[in-house]
XYZ file of C-alpha atoms in Angstrom:
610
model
C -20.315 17.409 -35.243
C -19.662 16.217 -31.644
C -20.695 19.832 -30.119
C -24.012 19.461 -32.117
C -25.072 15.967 -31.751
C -24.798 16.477 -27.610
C -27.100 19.626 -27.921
C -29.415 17.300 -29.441
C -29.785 14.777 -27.589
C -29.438 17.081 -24.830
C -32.794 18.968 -25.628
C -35.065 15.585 -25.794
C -34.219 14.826 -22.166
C -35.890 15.059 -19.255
C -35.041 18.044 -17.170
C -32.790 16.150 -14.722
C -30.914 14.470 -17.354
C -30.814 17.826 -19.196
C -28.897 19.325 -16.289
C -26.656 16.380 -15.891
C -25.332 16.694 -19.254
C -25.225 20.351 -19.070
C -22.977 19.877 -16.021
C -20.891 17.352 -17.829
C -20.319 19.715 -20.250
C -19.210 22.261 -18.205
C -16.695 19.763 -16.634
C -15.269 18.475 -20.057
C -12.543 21.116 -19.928
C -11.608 20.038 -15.829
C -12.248 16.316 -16.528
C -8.507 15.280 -16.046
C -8.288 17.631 -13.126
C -11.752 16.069 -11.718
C -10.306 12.999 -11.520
C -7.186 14.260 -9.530
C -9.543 15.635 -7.081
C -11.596 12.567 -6.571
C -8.791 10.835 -5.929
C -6.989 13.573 -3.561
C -10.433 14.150 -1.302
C -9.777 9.952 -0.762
C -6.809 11.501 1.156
C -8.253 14.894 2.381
C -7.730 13.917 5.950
C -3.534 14.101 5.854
C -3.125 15.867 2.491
C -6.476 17.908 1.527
C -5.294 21.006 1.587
C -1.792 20.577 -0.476
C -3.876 18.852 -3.547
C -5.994 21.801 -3.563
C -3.021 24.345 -3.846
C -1.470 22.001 -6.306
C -4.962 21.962 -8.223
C -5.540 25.222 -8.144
C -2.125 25.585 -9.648
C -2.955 23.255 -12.552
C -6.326 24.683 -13.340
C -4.480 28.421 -13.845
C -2.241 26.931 -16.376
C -5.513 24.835 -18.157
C -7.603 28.699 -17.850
C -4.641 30.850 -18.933
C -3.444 28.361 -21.966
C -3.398 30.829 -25.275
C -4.574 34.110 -23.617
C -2.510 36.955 -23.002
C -1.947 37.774 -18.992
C -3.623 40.718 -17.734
C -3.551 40.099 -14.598
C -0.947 39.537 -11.657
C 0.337 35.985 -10.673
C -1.189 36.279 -7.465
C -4.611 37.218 -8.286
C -4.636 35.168 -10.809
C -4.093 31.879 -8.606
C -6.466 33.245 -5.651
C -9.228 33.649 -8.671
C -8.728 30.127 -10.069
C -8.638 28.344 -6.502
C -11.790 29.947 -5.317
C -13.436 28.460 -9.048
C -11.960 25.237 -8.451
C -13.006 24.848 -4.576
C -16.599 25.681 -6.149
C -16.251 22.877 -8.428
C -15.252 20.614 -6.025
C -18.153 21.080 -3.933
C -20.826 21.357 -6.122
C -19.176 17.813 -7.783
C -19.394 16.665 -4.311
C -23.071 17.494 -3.722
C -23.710 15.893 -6.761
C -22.456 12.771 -6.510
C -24.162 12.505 -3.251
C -28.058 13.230 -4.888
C -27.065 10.716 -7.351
C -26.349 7.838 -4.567
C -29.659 9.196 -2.696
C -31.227 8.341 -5.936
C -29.811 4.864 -6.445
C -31.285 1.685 -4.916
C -28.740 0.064 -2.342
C -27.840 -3.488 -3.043
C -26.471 -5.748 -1.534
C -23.503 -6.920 -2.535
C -22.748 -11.189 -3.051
C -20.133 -12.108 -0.778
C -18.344 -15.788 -1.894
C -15.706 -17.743 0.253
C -13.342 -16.643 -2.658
C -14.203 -12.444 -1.508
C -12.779 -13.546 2.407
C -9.969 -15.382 1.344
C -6.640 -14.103 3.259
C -4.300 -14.887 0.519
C -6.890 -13.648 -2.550
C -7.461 -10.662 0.179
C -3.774 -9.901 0.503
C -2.865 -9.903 -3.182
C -6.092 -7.553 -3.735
C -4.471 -4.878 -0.967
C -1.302 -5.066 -1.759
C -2.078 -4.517 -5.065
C -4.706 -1.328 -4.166
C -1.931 -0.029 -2.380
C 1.032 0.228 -5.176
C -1.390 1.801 -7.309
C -2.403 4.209 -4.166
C 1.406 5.039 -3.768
C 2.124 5.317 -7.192
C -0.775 8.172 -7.972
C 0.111 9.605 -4.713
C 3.986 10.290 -5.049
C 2.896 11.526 -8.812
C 1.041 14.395 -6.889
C 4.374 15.545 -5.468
C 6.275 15.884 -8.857
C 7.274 19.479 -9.630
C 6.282 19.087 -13.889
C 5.147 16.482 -15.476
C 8.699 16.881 -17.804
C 10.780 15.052 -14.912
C 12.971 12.442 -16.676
C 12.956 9.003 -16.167
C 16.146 8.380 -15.113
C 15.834 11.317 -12.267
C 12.317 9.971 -11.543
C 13.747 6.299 -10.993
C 16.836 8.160 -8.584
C 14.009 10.286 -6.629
C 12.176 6.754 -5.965
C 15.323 4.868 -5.174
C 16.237 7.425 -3.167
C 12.856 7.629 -1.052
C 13.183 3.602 -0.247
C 16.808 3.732 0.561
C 16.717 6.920 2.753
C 13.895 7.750 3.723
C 11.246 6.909 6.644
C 10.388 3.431 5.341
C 13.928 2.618 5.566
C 13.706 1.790 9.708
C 16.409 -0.880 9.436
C 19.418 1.029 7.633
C 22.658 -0.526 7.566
C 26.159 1.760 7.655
C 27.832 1.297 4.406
C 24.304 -0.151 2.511
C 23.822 2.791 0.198
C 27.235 2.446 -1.204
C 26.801 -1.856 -1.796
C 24.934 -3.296 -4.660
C 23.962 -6.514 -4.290
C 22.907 -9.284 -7.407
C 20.583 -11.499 -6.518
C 19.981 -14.447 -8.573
C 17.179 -16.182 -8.599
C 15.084 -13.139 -7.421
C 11.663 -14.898 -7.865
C 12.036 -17.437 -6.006
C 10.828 -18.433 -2.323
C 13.488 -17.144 -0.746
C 14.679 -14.466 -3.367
C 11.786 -12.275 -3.400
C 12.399 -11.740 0.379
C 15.909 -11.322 0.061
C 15.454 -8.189 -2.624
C 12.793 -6.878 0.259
C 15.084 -6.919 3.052
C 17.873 -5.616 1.177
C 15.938 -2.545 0.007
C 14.578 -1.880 3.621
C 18.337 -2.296 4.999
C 19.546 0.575 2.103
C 21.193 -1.565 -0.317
C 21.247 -0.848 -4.043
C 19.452 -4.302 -5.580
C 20.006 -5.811 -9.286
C 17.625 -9.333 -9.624
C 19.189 -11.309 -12.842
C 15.703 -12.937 -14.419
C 15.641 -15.070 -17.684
C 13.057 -12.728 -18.806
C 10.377 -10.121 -18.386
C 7.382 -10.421 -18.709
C 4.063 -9.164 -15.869
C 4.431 -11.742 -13.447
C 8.043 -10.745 -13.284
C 7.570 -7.086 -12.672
C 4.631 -7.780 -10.066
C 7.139 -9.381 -8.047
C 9.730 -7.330 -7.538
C 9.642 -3.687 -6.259
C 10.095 -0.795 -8.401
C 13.151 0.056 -7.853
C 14.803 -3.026 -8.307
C 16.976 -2.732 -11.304
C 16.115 -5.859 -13.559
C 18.923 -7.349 -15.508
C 18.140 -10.456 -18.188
C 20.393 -13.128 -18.442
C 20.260 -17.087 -17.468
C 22.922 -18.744 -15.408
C 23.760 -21.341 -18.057
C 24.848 -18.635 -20.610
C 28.226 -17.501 -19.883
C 27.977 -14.585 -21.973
C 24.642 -12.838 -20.849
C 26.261 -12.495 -17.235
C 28.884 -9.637 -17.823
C 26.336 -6.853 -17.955
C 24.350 -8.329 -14.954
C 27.948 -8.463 -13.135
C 28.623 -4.732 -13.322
C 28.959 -2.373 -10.306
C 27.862 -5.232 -7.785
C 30.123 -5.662 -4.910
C 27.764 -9.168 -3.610
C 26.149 -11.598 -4.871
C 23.681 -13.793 -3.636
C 22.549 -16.664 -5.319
C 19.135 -18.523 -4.528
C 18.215 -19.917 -7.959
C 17.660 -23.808 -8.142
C 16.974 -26.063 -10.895
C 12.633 -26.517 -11.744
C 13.001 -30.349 -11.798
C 15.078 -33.179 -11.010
C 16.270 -33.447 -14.842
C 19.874 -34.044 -14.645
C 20.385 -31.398 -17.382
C 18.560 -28.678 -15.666
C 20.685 -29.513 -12.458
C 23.605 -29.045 -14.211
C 22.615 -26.039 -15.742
C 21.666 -24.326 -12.721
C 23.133 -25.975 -9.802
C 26.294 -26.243 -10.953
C 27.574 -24.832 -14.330
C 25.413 -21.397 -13.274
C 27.083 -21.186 -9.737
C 30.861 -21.860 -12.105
C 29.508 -19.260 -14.498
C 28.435 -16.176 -12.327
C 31.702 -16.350 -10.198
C 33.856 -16.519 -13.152
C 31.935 -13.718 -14.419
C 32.442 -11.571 -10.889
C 35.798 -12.315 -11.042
C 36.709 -11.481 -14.406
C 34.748 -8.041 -13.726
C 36.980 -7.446 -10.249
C 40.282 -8.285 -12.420
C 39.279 -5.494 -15.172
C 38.408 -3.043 -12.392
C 42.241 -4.168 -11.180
C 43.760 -3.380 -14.390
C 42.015 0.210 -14.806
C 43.795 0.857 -11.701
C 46.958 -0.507 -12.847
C 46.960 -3.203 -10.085
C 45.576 -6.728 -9.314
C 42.453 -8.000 -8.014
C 42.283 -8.533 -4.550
C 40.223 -11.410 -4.782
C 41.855 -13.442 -7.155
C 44.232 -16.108 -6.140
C 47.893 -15.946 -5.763
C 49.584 -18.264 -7.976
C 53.020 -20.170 -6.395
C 53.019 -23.554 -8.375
C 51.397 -24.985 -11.636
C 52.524 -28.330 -12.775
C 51.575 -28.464 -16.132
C 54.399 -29.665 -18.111
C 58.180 -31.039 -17.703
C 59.380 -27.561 -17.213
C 57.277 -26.893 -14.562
C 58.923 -29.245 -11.927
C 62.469 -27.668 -12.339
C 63.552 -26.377 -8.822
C 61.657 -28.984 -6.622
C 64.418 -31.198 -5.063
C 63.344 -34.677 -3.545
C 65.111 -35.302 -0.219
C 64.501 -37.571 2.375
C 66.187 -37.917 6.521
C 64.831 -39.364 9.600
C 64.080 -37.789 12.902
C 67.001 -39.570 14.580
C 70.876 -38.402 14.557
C 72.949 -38.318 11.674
C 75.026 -40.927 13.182
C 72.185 -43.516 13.255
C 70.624 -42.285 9.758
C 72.913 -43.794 7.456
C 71.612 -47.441 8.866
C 68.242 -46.465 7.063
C 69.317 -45.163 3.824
C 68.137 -48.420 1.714
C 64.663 -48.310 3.571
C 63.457 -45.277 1.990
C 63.220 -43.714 -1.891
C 61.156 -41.146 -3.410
C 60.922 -39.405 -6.926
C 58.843 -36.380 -8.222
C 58.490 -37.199 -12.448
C 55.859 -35.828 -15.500
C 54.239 -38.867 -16.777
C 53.027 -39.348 -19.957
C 49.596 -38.817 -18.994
C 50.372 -35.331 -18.377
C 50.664 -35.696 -14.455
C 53.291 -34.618 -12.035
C 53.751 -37.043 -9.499
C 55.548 -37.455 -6.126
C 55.737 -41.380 -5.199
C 57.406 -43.559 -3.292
C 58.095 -45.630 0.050
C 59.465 -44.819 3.169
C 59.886 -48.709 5.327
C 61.931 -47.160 8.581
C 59.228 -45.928 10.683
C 61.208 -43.014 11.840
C 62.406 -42.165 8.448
C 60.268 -39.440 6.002
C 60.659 -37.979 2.443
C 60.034 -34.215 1.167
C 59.522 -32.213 -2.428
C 60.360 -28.813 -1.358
C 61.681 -25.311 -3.384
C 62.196 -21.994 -3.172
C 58.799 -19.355 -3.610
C 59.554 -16.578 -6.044
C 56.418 -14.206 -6.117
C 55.641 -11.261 -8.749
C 56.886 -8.367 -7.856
C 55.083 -6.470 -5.525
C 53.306 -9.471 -3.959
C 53.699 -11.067 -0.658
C 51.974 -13.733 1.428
C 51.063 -11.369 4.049
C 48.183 -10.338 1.817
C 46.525 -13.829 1.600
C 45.330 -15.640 4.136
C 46.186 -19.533 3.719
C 47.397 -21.725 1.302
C 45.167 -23.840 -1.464
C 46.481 -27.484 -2.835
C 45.020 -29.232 -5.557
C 46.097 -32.731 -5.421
C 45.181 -36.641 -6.062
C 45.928 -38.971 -3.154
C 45.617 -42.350 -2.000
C 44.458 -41.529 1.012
C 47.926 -40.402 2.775
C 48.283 -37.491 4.941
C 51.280 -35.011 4.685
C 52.777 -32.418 6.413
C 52.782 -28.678 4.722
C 55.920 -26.986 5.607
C 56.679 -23.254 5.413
C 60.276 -21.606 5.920
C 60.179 -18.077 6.937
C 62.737 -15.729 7.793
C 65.874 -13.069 6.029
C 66.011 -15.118 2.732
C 69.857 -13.408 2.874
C 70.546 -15.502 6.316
C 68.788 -19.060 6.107
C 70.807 -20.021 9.391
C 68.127 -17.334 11.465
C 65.121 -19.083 9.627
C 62.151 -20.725 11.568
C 60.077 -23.547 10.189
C 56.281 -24.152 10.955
C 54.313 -26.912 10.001
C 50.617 -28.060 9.440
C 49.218 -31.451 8.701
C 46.672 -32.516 6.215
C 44.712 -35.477 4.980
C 44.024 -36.520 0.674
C 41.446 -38.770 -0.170
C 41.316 -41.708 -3.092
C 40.807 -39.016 -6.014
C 41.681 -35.160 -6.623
C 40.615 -33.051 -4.083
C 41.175 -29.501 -3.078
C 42.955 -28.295 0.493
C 42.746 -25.423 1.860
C 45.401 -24.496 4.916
C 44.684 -21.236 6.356
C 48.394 -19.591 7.856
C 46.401 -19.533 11.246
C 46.605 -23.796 11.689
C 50.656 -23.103 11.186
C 52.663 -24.150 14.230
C 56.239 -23.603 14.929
C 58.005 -26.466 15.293
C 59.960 -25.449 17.873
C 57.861 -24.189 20.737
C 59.563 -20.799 21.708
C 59.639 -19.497 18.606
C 57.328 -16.880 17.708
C 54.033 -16.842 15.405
C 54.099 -17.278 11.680
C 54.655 -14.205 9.734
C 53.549 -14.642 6.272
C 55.672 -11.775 4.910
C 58.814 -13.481 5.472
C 57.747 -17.010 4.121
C 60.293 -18.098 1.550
C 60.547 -22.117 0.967
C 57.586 -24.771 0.594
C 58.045 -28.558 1.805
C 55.744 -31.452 1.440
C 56.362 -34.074 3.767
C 55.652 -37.609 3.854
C 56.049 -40.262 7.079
C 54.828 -43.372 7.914
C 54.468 -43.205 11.129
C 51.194 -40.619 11.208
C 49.088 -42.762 9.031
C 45.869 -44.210 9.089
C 43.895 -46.801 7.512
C 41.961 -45.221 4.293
C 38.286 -45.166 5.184
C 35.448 -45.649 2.342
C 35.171 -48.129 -0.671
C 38.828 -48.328 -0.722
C 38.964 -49.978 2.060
C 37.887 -53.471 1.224
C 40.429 -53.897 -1.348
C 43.497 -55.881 0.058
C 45.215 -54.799 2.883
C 46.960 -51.751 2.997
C 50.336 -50.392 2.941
C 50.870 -47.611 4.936
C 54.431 -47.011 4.096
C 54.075 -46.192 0.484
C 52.417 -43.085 -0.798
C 51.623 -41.605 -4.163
C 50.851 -37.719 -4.450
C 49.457 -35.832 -8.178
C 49.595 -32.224 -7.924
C 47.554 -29.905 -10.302
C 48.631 -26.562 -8.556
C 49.708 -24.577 -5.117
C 48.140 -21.348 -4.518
C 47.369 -18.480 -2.238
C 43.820 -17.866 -0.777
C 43.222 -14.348 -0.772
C 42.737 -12.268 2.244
C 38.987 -10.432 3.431
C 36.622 -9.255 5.940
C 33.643 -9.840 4.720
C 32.130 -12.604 2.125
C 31.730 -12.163 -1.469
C 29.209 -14.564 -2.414
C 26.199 -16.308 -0.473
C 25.163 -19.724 -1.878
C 21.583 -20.840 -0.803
C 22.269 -25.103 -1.222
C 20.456 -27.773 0.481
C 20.702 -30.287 2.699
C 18.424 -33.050 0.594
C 16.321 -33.091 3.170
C 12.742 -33.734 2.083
C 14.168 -34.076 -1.735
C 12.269 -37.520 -3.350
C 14.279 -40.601 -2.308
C 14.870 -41.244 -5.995
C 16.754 -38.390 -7.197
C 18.309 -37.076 -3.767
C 21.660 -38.262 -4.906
C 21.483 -36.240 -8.568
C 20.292 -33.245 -6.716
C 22.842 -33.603 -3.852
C 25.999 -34.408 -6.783
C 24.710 -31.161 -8.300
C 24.686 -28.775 -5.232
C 27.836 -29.762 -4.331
C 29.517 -29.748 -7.395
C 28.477 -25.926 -7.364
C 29.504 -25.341 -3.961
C 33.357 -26.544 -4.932
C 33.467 -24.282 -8.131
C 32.841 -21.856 -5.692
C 34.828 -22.597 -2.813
C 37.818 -22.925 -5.573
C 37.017 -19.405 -7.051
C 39.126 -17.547 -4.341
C 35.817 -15.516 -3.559
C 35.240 -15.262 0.030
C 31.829 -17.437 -0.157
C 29.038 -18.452 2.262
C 26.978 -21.870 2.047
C 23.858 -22.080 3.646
C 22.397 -25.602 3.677
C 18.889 -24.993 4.927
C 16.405 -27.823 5.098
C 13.292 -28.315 4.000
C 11.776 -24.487 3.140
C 8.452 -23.687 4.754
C 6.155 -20.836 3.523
C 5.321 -18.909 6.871
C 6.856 -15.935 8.754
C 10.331 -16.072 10.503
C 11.686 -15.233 13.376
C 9.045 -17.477 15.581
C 11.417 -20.394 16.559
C 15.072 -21.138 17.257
C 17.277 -22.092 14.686
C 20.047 -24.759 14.798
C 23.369 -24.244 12.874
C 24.978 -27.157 12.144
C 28.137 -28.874 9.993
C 27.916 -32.815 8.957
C 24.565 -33.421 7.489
C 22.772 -34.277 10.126
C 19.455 -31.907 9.996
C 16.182 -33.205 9.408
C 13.899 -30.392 10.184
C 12.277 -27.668 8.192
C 12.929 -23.790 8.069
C 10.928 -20.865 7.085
C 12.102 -18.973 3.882
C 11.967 -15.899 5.359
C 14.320 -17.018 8.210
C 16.875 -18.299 5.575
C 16.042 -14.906 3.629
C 17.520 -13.156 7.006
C 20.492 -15.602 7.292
C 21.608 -14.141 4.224
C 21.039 -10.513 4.820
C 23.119 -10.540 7.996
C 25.986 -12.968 6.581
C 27.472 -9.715 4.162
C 28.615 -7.827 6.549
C 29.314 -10.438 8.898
C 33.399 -11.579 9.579
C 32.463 -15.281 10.606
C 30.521 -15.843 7.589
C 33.282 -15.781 5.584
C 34.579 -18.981 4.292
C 32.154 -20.867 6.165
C 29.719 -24.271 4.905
C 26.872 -24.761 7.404
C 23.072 -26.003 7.887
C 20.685 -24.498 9.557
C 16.964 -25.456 10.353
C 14.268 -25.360 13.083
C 15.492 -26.349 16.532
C 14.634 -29.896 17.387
C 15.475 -32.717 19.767
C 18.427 -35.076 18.175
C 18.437 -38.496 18.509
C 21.086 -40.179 20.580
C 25.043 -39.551 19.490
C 23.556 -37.423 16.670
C 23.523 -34.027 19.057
C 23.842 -30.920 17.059
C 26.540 -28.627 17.215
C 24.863 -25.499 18.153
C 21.750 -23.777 19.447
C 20.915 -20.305 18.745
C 17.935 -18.800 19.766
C 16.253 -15.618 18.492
C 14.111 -13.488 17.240
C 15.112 -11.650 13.929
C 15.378 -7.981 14.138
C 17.767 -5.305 14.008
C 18.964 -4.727 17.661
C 19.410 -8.955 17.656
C 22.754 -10.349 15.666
C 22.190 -14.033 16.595
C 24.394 -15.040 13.476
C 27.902 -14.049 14.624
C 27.645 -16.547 17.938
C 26.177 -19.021 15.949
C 29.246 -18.936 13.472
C 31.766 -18.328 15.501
C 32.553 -21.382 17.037
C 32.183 -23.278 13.515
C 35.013 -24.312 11.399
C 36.522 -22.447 8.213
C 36.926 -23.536 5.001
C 35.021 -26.690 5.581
């Protein structure tokens, strides 16, 4: 019924219509392959020539579909390219009679048509669905599976010629980034695929906004931060994470849902991944932390002995005995606590024991020592023994000091700060470590600073100590996870404080996850290219200015790989001229690119675990 109605109409045409639809009919059979070749003589300049073989090739197996073969494979081919390259030309002299034929307009032209961002959407988007017709004309069959045709793309970006910046060891790392459509995470996923990195982006759904915004091969994984249980699968084969996600509003909820619990969530959920990667190899993690202490019951305290001396001789000591006592007890509110008073100003008093580890693990394999405590404001003195556990007498001690605050807080005591305490003897070795000590004396203490301070005066000779647990950082190169944070910079007056108690209630469930982190503070974000100003890396909260997403985007890039990003907490912003006694700490400039690592110098001479 078709076939007849077109003859038809056909025969009450005029004679140029009638040829026109002749000609379309004669084209119904080609009219997929038509369209290929419109769209190949668009790139007939670099390409003409292979779309015609591979036309040629198509229109044999359309011709020769249900007939038996007489004749070779060669002629065959030769005989349907010369019929094609007919139809392409006369198609081509064609269409141009038909524009002869057609009045020119002139086309409207509003301030919308020349606008730079409308105009950049419009061209990128023109130019994915150039690409995307264009690699389709390489494809061997039009059977390729999706899986190999989603390997054959990732495998173009991360290896091939638009890959100009490819990092050693990037095609091996897979990198989660959360928060992937945001300012600074949709540049992040772009520089990681240019650099060679395999890229998962964790979105709470996905829908076409979503997909326009990341690249194609970008491996999309659905889950939200606040739900604990839709991370595992997002977790799996990543060896980073980076995490730029931040709460829509200034609703204390959604802070704490993002900001802090998601942070708590996503490391828990990296670490429990890294320990069940440990236990398929029979082994441990080697980022989880080394357990030497918990004090969570009465049991718990056995083997710490309370003892207390002075630093003068044993014949002079005994004068001093009533001017000191100490005690280390489980209280009934479930804490254990080491108390007391020490009046002789050369005197001191010590909870020490003896470290048993599990078998197979020694300190040499971490890198510092983690405290949880709850002060009064009181510093202490960390001792470590270390030497033949057979032959105490040959032991050397080493010491480091460090400062609690009104409250729990955690410390962190890298083995580097360790000194010996007697000046000829050699470095610490944290292999041979074998006894603990916590030291209190008076005569090293300072005035408590903050709101505690007003409160009557204070007695410096009395001290009070809670401790939750001891532990062992562990050991790395490189850094785990990168947290984007903030300064509160440029946050509204009004809720700076919830946004700030948010951020940094994320950054200590990550700094106590035994990850090797990175915290970027940048301030205010600006949308506009990097790389066109210095930058300023700071610690203290003392940045005002602005930075570019892009330049933060780049911050994060280089800090995986980098050594002196690990364990580090720093802001960063444009550079700027500091008032008077509020002189930043460091001036880097640069100009972002790959011969250029401006980060190391910049890091280097900041301190760890801030």
């Amino acid at each position: 019924m078709e076939a007849t109605a077109t003859t038809i109409s056909c025969a009450n045409l005029s004679s140029t219509a009638t040829n026109q639809c002749k000609w379309n009919q004669r084209l119904r059979p080609f009219s997929d392959l038509y369209r290929t070749v419109f769209f190949s003589n668009s790139f007939r300049s670099g390409s003409g020539s292979r779309s015609r073989s591979l036309i040629a090739r198509a229109a044999a197996n359309t011709d020769n579909k249900g007939k038996k073969k007489t004749k070779s494979k060669k002629a065959t081919v030769a005989a349907n390219e010369e019929k094609v390259n007919e139809i392409v030309d006369s198609s081509e002299g064609f269409q141009q009679q038909q524009l002869q034929q057609q009045q020119p307009t002139q086309p409207k032209i509003t301030l919308d048509d020349v606008n730079p961002v409308g105009l950049g959407r419009k061209s990128r988007q023109l130019f994915d669905e150039v690409w995307r017709k264009f690699s389709g004309l390489g494809q061997i069959s039009r059977t390729t599976r999706m899986d190999d045709k989603e390997t054959l793309d990732a495998l173009l970006i991360r290896e091939g010629p638009m890959c100009e910046f490819a990092i050693p060891g990037a095609q091996n790392t897979t990198v989660l980034v959360v928060g992937a459509t945001s300012r600074i995470g949709r540049i992040v996923v772009r520089k990681l695929m240019l650099r060679g990195y395999s890229v998962k982006a964790l979105v709470r759904k996905v829908d076409e906004d979503v997909v326009d915004v990341l690249p194609r091969s970008v491996e999309i994984v659905i889950g939200d931060v606040g739900d604990a249980n839709s991370l595992k699968a997002a977790v799996e084969g990543c060896n980073k994470i980076i995490y730029c996600a931040t709460a829509r509003s200034t609703i204390t909820a959604d802070l704490f849902r993002v900001d802090h619990q998601g942070v708590y969530n996503i490391t828990k959920a990296f670490q429990d991944y890294n320990n069940k990667l440990a236990q398929l190899r029979a082994g441990k993690s080697s980022k989880s932390k080394l357990l030497l202490a918990k004090f969570k019951s009465e049991e718990s305290l056995k083997g710490w002995d309370v003892r207390q001396g002075t630093y003068f001789q044993d014949v002079v000591a005994a004068k001093y005995d009533g001017g000191m006592d100490a005690k280390f007890e489980y209280t009934e509110t479930g804490e254990a606590v080491f108390s007391g008073y020490v009046f002789t100003r050369g005197g001191y008093v010590e909870l020490s024991t003896k470290l048993s580890f599990p078998l197979g693990s020694t300190l040499d394999r971490y890198e510092g020592i983690i405290l949880s405590v709850g002060g009064n404001g009181r510093s202490y003195v960390l001792i470590l023994e270390a030497g033949p556990s057979a032959d105490t007498t040959q032991s050397k001690l080493y010491f480091s000091r460090f400062s609690t605050k009104a409250g729990f807080c955690r410390v962190r005591i890298p083995f580097s700060s360790f000194r010996p305490v007697k000046s000829d003897d050699p470095p610490l070795d944290p292999f041979l470590v074998h006894t603990l000590t916590i030291r209190f004396e008076p005569r090293r203490q300072r005035p408590v600073e903050g709101p505690a301070a007003g409160v009557k005066q204070q007695d410096l000779r009395s001290f009070k100590l809670i401790l939750e647990y001891i532990k062992a950082l562990p050991t790395g190169q490189e850094t785990d996870f990168i947290l984007v944070s903030c300064t509160g910079s440029g946050v509204e007056p009004t809720r700076r404080e919830q946004v700030l108690k948010a951020k940094r209630a994320g950054e200590d469930s990550l700094r106590r996850s035994g990850l090797g982190y990175t915290i970027i503070r940048p301030g205010p974000l600006k949308e506009e290219p990097g790389g066109q100003r210095a930058l300023i890396f700071d610690q203290g909260n003392r940045i005002t200015q602005a930075i570019s997403c892009a330049d933060v985007a780049d911050i994060c890039v280089k800090a995986l790989h980098d050594s002196t990003a690990r364990n580090k907490s720093f802001d960063v912003c444009y550079e700027y001229v500091a008032e008077q006694g509020r002189e930043l700490y460091e001036l880097v400039a640069h100009l972002p690119d790959k011969a250029n690592n401006y980060l190391t110098p910049a890091l280097s001479v900041l301190e760890k675990n801030t």
